[in-house]
Coordinates of C-alpha atoms in Angstrom, one line a residue:
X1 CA 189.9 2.9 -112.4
X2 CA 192.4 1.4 -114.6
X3 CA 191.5 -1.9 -113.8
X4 CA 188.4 -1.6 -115.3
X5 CA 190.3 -0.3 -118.3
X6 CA 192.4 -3.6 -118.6
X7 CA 189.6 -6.0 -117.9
X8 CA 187.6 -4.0 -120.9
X9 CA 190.9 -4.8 -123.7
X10 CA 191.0 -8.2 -122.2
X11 CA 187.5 -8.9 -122.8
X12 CA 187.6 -7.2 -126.3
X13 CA 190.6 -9.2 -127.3
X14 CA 189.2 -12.4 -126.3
X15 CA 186.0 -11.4 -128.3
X16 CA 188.0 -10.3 -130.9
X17 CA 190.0 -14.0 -131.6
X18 CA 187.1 -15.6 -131.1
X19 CA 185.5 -13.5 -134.4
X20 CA 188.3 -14.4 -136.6
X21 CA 187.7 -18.3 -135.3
X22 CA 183.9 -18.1 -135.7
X23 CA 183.0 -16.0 -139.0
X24 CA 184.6 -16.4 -142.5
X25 CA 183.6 -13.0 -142.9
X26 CA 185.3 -11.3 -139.9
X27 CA 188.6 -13.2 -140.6
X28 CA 188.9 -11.5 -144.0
X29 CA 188.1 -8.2 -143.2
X30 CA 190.8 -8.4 -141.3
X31 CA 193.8 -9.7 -143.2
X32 CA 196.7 -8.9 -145.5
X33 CA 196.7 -9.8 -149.3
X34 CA 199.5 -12.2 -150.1
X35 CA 200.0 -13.3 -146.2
X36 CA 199.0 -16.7 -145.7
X37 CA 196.4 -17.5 -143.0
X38 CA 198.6 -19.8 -141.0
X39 CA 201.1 -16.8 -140.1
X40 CA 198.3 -14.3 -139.4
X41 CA 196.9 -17.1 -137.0
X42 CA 200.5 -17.5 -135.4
X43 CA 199.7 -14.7 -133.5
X44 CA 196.8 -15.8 -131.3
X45 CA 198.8 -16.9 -128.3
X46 CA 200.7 -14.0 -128.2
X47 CA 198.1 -12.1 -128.0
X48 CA 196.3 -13.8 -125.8
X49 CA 199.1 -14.1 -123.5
X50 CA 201.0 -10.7 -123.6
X51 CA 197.8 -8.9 -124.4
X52 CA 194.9 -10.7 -123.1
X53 CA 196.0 -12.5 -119.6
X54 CA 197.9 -9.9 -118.9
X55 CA 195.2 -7.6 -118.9
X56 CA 193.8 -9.2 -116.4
X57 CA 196.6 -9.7 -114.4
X58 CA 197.1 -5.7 -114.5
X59 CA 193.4 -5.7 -113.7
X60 CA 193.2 -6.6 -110.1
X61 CA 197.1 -6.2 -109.4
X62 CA 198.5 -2.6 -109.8
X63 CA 201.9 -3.2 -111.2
X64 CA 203.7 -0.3 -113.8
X65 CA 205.7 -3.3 -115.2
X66 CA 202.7 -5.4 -116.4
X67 CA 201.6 -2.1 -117.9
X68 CA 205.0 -1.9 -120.3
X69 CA 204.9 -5.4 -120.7
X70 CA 201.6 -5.0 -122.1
X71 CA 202.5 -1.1 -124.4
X72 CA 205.4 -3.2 -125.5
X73 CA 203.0 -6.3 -126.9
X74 CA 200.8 -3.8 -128.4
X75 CA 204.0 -2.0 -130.0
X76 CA 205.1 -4.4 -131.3
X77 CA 201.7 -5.9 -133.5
X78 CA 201.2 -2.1 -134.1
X79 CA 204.2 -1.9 -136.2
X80 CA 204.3 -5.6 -137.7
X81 CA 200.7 -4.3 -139.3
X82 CA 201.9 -0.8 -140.2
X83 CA 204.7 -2.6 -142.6
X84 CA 202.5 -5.4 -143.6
X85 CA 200.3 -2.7 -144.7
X86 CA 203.1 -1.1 -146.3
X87 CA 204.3 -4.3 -148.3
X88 CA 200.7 -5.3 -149.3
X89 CA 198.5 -2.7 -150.3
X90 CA 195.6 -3.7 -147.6
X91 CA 195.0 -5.3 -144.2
X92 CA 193.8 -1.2 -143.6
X93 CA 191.1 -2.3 -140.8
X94 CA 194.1 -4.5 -139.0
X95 CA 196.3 -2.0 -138.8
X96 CA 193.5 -0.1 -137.3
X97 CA 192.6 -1.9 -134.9
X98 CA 196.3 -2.4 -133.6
X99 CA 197.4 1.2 -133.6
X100 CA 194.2 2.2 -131.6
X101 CA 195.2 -0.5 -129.0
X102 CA 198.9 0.9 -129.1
X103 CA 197.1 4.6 -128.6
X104 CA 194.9 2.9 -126.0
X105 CA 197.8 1.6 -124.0
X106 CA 200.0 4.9 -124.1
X107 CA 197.5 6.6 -122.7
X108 CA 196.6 4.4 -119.8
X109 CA 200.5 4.2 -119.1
X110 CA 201.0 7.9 -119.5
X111 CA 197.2 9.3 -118.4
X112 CA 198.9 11.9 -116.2
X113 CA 200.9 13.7 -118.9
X114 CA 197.8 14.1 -121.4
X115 CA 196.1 16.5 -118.9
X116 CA 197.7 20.3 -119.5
X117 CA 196.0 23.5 -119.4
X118 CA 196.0 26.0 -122.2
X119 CA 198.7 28.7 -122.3
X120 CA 196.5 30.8 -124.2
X121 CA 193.8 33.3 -122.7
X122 CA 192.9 34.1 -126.4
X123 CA 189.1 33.8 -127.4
X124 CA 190.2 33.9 -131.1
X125 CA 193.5 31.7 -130.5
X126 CA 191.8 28.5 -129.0
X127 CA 188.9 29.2 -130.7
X128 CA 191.1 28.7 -134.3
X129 CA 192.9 25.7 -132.4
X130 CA 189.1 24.0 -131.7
X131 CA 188.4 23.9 -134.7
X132 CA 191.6 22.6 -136.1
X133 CA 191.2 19.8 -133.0
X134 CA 187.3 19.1 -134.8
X135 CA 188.2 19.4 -138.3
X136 CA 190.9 16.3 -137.2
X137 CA 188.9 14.1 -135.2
X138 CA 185.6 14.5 -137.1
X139 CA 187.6 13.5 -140.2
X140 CA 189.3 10.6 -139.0
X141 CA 186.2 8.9 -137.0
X142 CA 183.6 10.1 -138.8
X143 CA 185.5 10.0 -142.5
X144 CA 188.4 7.8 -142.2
X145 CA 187.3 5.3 -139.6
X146 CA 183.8 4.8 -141.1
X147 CA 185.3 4.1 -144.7
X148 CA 188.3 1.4 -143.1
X149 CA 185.2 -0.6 -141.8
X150 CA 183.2 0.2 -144.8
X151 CA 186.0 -1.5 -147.0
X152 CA 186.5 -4.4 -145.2
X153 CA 182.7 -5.5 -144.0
X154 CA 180.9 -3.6 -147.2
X155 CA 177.0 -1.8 -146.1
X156 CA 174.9 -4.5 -144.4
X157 CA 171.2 -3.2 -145.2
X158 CA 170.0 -1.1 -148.2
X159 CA 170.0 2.2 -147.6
X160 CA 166.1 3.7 -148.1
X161 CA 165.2 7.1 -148.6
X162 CA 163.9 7.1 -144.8
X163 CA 167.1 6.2 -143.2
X164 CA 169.1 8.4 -145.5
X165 CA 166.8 12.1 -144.2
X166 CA 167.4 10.5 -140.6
X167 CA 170.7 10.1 -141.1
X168 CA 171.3 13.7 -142.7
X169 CA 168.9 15.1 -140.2
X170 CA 170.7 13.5 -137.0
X171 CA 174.2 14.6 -138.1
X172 CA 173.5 17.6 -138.7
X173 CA 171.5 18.0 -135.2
X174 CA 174.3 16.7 -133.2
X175 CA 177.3 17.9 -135.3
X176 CA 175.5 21.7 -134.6
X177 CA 175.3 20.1 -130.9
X178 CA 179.2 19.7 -130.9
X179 CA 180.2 22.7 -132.1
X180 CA 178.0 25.0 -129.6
X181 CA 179.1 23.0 -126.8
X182 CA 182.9 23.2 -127.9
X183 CA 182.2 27.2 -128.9
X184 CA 180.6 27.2 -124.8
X185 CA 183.9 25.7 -123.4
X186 CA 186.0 28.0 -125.2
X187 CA 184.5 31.2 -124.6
X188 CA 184.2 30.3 -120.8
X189 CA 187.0 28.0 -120.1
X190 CA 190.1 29.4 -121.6
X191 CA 191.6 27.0 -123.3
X192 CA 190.2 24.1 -125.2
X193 CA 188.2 20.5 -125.7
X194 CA 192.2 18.7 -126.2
X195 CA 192.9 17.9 -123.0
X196 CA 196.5 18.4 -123.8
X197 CA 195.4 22.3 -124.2
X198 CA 192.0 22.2 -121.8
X199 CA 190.0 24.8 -120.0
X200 CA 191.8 26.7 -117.2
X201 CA 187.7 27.1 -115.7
X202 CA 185.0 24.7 -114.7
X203 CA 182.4 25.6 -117.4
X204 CA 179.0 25.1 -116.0
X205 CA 177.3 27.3 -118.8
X206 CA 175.3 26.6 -122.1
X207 CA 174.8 22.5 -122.5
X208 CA 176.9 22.0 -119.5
X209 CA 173.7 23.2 -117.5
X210 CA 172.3 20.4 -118.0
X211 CA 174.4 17.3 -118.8
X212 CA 178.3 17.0 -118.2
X213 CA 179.5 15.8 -121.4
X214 CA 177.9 17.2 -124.6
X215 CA 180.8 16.9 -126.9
X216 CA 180.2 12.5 -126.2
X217 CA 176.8 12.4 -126.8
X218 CA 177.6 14.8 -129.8
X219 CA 180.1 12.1 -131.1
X220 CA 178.1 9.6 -130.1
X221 CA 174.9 10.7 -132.1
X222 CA 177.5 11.6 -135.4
X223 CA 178.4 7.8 -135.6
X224 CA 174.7 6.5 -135.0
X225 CA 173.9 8.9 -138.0
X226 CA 176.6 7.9 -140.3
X227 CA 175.8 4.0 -139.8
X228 CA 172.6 5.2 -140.8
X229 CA 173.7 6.8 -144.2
X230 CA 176.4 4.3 -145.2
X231 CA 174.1 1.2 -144.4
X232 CA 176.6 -0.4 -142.0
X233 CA 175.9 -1.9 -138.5
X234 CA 179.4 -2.7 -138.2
X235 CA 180.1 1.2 -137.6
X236 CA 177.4 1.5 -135.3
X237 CA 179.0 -1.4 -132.9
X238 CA 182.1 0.6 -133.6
X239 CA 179.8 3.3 -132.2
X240 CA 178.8 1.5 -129.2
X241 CA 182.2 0.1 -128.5
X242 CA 183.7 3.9 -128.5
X243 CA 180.9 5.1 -126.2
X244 CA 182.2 2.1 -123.8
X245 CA 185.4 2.7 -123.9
X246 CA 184.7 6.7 -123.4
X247 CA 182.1 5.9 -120.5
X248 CA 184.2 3.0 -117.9
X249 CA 188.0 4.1 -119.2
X250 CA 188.4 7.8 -120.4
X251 CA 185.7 9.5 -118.4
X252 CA 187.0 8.3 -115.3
X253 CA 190.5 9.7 -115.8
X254 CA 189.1 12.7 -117.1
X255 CA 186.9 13.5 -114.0
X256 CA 189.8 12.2 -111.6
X257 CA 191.7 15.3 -113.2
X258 CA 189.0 17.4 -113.2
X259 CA 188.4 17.0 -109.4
X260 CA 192.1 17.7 -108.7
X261 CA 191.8 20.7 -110.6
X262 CA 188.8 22.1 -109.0
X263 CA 187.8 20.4 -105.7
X264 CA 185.2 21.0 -104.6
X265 CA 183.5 23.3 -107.3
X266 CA 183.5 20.0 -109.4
X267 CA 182.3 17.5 -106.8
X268 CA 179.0 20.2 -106.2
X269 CA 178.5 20.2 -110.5
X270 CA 178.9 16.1 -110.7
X271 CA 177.0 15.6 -108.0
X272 CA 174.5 17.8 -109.6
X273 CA 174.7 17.2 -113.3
X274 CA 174.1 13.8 -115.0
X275 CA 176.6 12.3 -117.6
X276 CA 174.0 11.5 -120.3
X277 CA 170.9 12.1 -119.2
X278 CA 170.0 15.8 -119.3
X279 CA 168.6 17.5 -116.2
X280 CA 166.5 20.5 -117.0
X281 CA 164.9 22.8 -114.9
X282 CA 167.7 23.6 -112.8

C-alpha cells in the first residue's frame, strides 16, 4: 500500500527533473527571480538521492527510518522555497510543489493519526463544519492552485464561447454533485467528509448507492471544468495527477480504515459498489 505510494513520488520526481532539463518553458515556471540557474540546479542530486532513490528503496523495503529520512528531505526543500519565496517575490508554483510533497510525506508517515471520528452528533454542528472544510479546499484547489499554475505556464488554448458554457455548465453539475453527497454523509454519518472529524456510520445512502466516492469524482469533474474555463491543459494534468495520487495512495489508506472500522458491513458495500463507475439498479 505505501509502496505503491513511494514508487508514485519517485516516478513523479524523476519526471519532474527531467521537465526542468527538457523544456525552457517548464524550467521557468518554476524558478525564483534574482536566483541564478546554477543554484536552483544544485539541487538535482539531492533530490534525486534523498527523494527519488529513496523512494524506491522505501518502496519494496518497509523501513520507518527511510520514511524520515525521506519527510526530512522534503522538509527541508519545503522551507528553502517558503523563504526564497519570501526574499523574491515569486517562484509561487515551486513552493507549491514542495510543500504538497512535504504534506504528501507527513501523511504517509503519520496515515494512522489523520483517521478520527467526529465528537459531534450534531446535524447543524458538522453540517456548519462541512462547509467550512469545502469553502477551504474548493478555494485553494479550485481558486488558489489553478491561478499558481495559471501564473507560471499562462492559458494554453483560446478560450471559445463553447468551452466556456461547458466549463460553467460542468462546474456547476459537479460542484451541486459535491455538496449533496457531502450533505448525504452528514445527515447519515455523524460526523464529516475531514477525515480528522469523519462519519461515526457507513453511509450507504443517496450517491453512495451507487458509487463509493462521489465527493472524488465531484473534485475530479470541478478541475476538468476549470481547465476548461481558464484555457489551461497544465491544470487539467494537475487534474489527472490528483486523481492518481487520490486513486493508488489515499484511497487505499482510506478503505484500510474504513474496513477496520466496520468489518464486515464495509467488505459487503466494496464488494458491491464500484469506485468510479456507477452501478445502478441496485
Amino acid at each position: 500500500m505505501k509502496g505503491t505510494a513511494y514508487l508514485l513520488q519517485a516516478v513523479l520526481m524523476f519526471l519532474w527533473w527531467i521537465g526542468l532539463y527538457t523544456s525552457n518553458e517548464f524550467f521557468n515556471a518554476f524558478q525564483f527571480p534574482e536566483i541564478d540557474k546554477v543554484a536552483f540546479l544544485s539541487f538535482f542530486i539531492p533530490d534525486i538521492l534523498v527523494v527519488g532513490v529513496l523512494s524506491v528503496v522505501r518502496a519494496y523495503y518497509d523501513r520507518r527510518i527511510l520514511e524520515y529520512i525521506i519527510l526530512g528531505g522534503f522538509s527541508y526543500a519545503a522551507l528553502y522555497c517558503m523563504n526564497a519565496t519570501y526574499l523574491t517575490g515569486g517562484g509561487y508554483l515551486a513552493t507549491t510543489v514542495m510543500t504538497l510533497g512535504l504534506c504528501y510525506n507527513l501523511f504517509l508517515v503519520f496515515d494512522k493519526k489523520v483517521f478520527k471520528e467526529s465528537k459531534s452528533n450534531s446535524f447543524p454542528v458538522n453540517g456548519i463544519k462541512t462547509l467550512v472544510q469545502i469553502l477551504c479546499v474548493w478555494t485553494i484547489t479550485l481558486v488558489v492552485f489553478p491561478w499558481i499554475i495559471l501564473e507560471a505556464f499562462g492559458n494554453n488554448f483560446s478560450v471559445s464561447e463553447s468551452y466556456q458554457t461547458m466549463g460553467y455548465c460542468l462546474l456547476a453539475v459537479f460542484s451541486l454533485f459535491g455538496l449533496y453527497s457531502a450533505y448525504t454523509m452528514v445527515r447519515h454519518g455523524n460526523g464529516t467528509p475531514l477525515p480528522l472529524d469523519q462519519t461515526k456510520r457507513l453511509v450507504v445512502k443517496g450517491p453512495y448507492r451507487y458509487v463509493r466516492n462521489p465527493m472524488a469524482i465531484a473534485g475530479l469533474g470541478q478541475g476538468i471544468a476549470v481547465s476548461l474555463l481558464l484555457g489551461s491543459v497544465h491544470i487539467f494534468i494537475y487534474t489527472l495527477v490528483g486523481a492518481v495520487l487520490w486513486q493508488f495512495v489515499v484511497r487505499p489508506i482510506e478503505e484500510k480504515n474504513m474496513a477496520a472500522r466496520f468489518g464486515s458491513e464495509y467488505e459487503r458495500y466494496r464488494n458491491e459498489v464500484r469506485c468510479w463507475i456507477p452501478r445502478f439498479g441496485k
